[in-house]
JSON list of C-alpha atoms in Angstrom, two decimals:
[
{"chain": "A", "resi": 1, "resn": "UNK", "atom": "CA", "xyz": [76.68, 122.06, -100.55]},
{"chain": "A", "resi": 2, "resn": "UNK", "atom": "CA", "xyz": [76.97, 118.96, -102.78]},
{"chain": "A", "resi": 3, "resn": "UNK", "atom": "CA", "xyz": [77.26, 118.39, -106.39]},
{"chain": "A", "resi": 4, "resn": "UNK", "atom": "CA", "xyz": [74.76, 115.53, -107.60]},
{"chain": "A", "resi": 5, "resn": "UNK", "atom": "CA", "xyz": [73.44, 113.92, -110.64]},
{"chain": "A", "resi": 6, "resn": "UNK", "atom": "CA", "xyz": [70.53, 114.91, -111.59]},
{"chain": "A", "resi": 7, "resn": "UNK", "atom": "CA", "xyz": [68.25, 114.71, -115.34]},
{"chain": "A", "resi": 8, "resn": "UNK", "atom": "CA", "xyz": [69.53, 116.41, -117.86]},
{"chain": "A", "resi": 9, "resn": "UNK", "atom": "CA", "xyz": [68.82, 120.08, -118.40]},
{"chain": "A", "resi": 10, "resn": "UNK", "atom": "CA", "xyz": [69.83, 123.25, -120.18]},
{"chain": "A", "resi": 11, "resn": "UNK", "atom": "CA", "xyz": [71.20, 125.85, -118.40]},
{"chain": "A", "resi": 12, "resn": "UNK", "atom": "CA", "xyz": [70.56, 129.90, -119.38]},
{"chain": "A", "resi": 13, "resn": "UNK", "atom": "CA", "xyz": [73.70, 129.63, -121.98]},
{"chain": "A", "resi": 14, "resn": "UNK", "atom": "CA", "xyz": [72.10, 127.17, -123.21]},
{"chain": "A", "resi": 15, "resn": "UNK", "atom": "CA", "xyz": [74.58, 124.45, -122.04]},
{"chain": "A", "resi": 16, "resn": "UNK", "atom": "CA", "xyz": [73.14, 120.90, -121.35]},
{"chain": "A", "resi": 17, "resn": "UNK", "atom": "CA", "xyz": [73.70, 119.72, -118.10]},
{"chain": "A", "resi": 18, "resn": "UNK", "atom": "CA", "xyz": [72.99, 116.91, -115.75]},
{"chain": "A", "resi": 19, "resn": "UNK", "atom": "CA", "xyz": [74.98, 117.69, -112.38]},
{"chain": "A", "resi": 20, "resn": "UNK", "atom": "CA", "xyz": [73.49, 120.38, -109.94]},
{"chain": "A", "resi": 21, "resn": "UNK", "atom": "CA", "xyz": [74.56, 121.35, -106.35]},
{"chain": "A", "resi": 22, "resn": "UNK", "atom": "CA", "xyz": [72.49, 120.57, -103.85]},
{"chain": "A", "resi": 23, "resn": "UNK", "atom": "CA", "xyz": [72.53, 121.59, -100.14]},
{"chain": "A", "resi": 24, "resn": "UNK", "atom": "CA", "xyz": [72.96, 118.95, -97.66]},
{"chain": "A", "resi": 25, "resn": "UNK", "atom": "CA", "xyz": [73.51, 118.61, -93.89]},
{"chain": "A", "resi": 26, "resn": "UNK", "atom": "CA", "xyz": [76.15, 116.38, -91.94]},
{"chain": "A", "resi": 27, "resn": "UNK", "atom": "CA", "xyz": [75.63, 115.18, -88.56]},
{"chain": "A", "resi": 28, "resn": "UNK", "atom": "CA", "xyz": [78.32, 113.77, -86.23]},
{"chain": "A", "resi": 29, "resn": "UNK", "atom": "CA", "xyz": [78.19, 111.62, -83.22]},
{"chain": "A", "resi": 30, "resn": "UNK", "atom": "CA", "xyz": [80.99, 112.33, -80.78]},
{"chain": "A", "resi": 31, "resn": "UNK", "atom": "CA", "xyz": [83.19, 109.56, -79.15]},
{"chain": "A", "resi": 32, "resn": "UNK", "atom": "CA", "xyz": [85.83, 110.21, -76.72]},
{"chain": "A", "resi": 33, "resn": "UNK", "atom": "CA", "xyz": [87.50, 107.07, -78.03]},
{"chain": "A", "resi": 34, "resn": "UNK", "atom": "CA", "xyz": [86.82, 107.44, -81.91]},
{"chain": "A", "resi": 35, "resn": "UNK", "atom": "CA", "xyz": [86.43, 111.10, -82.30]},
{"chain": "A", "resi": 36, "resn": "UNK", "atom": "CA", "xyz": [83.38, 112.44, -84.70]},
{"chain": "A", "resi": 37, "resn": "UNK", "atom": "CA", "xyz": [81.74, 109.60, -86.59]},
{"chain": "A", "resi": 38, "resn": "UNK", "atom": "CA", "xyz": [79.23, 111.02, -89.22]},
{"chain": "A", "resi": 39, "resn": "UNK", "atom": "CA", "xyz": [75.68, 109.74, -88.84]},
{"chain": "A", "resi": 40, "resn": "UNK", "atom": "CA", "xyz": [72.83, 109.77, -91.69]},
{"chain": "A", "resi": 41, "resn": "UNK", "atom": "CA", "xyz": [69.16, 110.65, -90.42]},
{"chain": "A", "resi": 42, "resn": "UNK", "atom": "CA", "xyz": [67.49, 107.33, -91.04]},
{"chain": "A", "resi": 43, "resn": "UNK", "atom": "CA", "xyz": [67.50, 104.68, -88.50]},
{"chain": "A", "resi": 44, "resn": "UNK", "atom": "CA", "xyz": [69.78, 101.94, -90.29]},
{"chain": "A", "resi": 45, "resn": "UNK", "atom": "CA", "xyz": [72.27, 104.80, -89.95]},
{"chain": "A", "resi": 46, "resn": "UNK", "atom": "CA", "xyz": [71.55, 105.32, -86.35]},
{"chain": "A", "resi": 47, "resn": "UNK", "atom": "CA", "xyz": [71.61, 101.91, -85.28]},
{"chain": "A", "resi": 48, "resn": "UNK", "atom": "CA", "xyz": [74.60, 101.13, -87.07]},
{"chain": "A", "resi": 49, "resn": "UNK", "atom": "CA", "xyz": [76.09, 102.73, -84.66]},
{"chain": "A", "resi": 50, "resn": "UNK", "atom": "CA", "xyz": [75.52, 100.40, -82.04]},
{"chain": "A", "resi": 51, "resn": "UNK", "atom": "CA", "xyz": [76.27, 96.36, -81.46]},
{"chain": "A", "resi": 52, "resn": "UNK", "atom": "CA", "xyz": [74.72, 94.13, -83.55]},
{"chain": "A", "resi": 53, "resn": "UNK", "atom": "CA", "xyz": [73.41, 92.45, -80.39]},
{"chain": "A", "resi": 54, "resn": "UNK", "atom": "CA", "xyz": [72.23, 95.21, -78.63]},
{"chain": "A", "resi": 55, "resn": "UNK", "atom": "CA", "xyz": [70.35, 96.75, -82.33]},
{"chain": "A", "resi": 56, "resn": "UNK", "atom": "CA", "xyz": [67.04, 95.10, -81.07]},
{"chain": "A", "resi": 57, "resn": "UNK", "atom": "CA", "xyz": [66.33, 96.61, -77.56]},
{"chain": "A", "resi": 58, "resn": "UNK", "atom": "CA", "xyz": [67.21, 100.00, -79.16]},
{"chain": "A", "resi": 59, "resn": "UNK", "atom": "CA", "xyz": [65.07, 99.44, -82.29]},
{"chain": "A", "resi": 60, "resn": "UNK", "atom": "CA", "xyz": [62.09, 98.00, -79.61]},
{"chain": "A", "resi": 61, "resn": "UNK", "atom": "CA", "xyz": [62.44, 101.79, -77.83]},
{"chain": "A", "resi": 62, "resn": "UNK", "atom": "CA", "xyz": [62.43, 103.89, -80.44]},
{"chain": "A", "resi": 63, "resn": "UNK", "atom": "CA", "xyz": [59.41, 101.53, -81.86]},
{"chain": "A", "resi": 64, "resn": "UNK", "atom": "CA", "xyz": [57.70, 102.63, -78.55]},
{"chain": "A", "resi": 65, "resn": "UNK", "atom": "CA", "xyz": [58.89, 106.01, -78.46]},
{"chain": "A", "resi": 66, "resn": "UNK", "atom": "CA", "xyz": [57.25, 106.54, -81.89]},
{"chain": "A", "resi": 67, "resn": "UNK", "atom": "CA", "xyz": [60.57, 108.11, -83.61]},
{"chain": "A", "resi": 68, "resn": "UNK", "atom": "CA", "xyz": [60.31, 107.47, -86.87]},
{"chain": "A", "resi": 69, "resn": "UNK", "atom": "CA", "xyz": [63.39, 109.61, -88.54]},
{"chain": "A", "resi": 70, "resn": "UNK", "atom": "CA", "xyz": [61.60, 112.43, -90.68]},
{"chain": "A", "resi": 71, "resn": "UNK", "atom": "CA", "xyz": [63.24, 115.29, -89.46]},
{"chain": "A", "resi": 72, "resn": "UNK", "atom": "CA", "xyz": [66.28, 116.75, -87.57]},
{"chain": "A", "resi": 73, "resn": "UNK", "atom": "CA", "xyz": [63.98, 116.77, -84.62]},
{"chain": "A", "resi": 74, "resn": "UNK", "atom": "CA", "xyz": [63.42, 112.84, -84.49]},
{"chain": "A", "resi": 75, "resn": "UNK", "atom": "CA", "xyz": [67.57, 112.16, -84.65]},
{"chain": "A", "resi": 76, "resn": "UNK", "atom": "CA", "xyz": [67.75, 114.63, -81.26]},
{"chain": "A", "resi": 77, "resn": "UNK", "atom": "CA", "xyz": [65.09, 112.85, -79.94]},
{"chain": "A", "resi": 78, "resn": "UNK", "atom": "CA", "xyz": [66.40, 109.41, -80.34]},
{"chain": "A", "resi": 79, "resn": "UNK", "atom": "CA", "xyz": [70.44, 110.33, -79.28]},
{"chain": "A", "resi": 80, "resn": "UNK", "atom": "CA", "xyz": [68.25, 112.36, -76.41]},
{"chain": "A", "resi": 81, "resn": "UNK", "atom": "CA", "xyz": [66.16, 109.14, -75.43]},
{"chain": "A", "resi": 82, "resn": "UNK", "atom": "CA", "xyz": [68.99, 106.74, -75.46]},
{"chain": "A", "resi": 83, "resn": "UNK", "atom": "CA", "xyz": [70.88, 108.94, -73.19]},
{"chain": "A", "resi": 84, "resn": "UNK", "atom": "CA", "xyz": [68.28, 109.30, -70.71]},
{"chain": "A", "resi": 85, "resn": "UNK", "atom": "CA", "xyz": [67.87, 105.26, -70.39]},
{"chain": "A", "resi": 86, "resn": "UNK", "atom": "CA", "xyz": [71.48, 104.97, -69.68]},
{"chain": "A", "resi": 87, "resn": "UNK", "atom": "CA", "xyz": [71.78, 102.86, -72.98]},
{"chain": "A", "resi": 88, "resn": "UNK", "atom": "CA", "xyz": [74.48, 105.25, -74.73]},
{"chain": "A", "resi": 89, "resn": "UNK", "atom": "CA", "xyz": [77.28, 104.26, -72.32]},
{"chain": "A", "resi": 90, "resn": "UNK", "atom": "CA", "xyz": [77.14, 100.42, -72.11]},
{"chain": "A", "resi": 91, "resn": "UNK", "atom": "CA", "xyz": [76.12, 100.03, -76.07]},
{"chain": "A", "resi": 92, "resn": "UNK", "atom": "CA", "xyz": [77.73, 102.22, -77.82]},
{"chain": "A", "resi": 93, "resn": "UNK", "atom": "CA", "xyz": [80.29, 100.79, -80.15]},
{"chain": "A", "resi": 94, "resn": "UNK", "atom": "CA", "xyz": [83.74, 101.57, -79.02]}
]
């Protein structure tokens, strides 16, 4: 849980407010090297996380993959994807 801005309101007492809390979810990539690195679920986030030279045969299989990043589900799927092409261990960024 998070607090954010938000537009102004008025609370029960009759208080006006413009912060609210929010509930958000962190996820963490894991590197024996680095330790937890938090990750974002869009794809700048995910491919951040990589070389800059090595950014465009990822982005190119997730393209064909069809991940698009709208859900939990698409994040697993990409880390899941990369891992079974073998691509996690040589372009990771250590």
């Amino acid at each position: 849980v998070i607090l954010e801005q938000c537009t102004p309101y008025t609370d029960i007492m009759g208080r006006m407010n413009n912060m609210s809390y929010q509930e958000t979810v962190y996820y963490y990539l894991y590197d024996p090297h680095k330790g937890y690195d938090q990750i974002r679920n869009n794809k700048s986030s995910f491919l951040s996380k990589f070389e800059k030279k090595d950014q465009k045969s990822v982005r190119r299989l997730l393209r064909k993959n069809g991940i698009r990043f709208s859900g939990e589900n698409d994040l697993v799927r990409a880390w899941e994807l990369i891992c079974t092409t073998g691509l996690e261990t040589e372009k990771f960024k250590h």
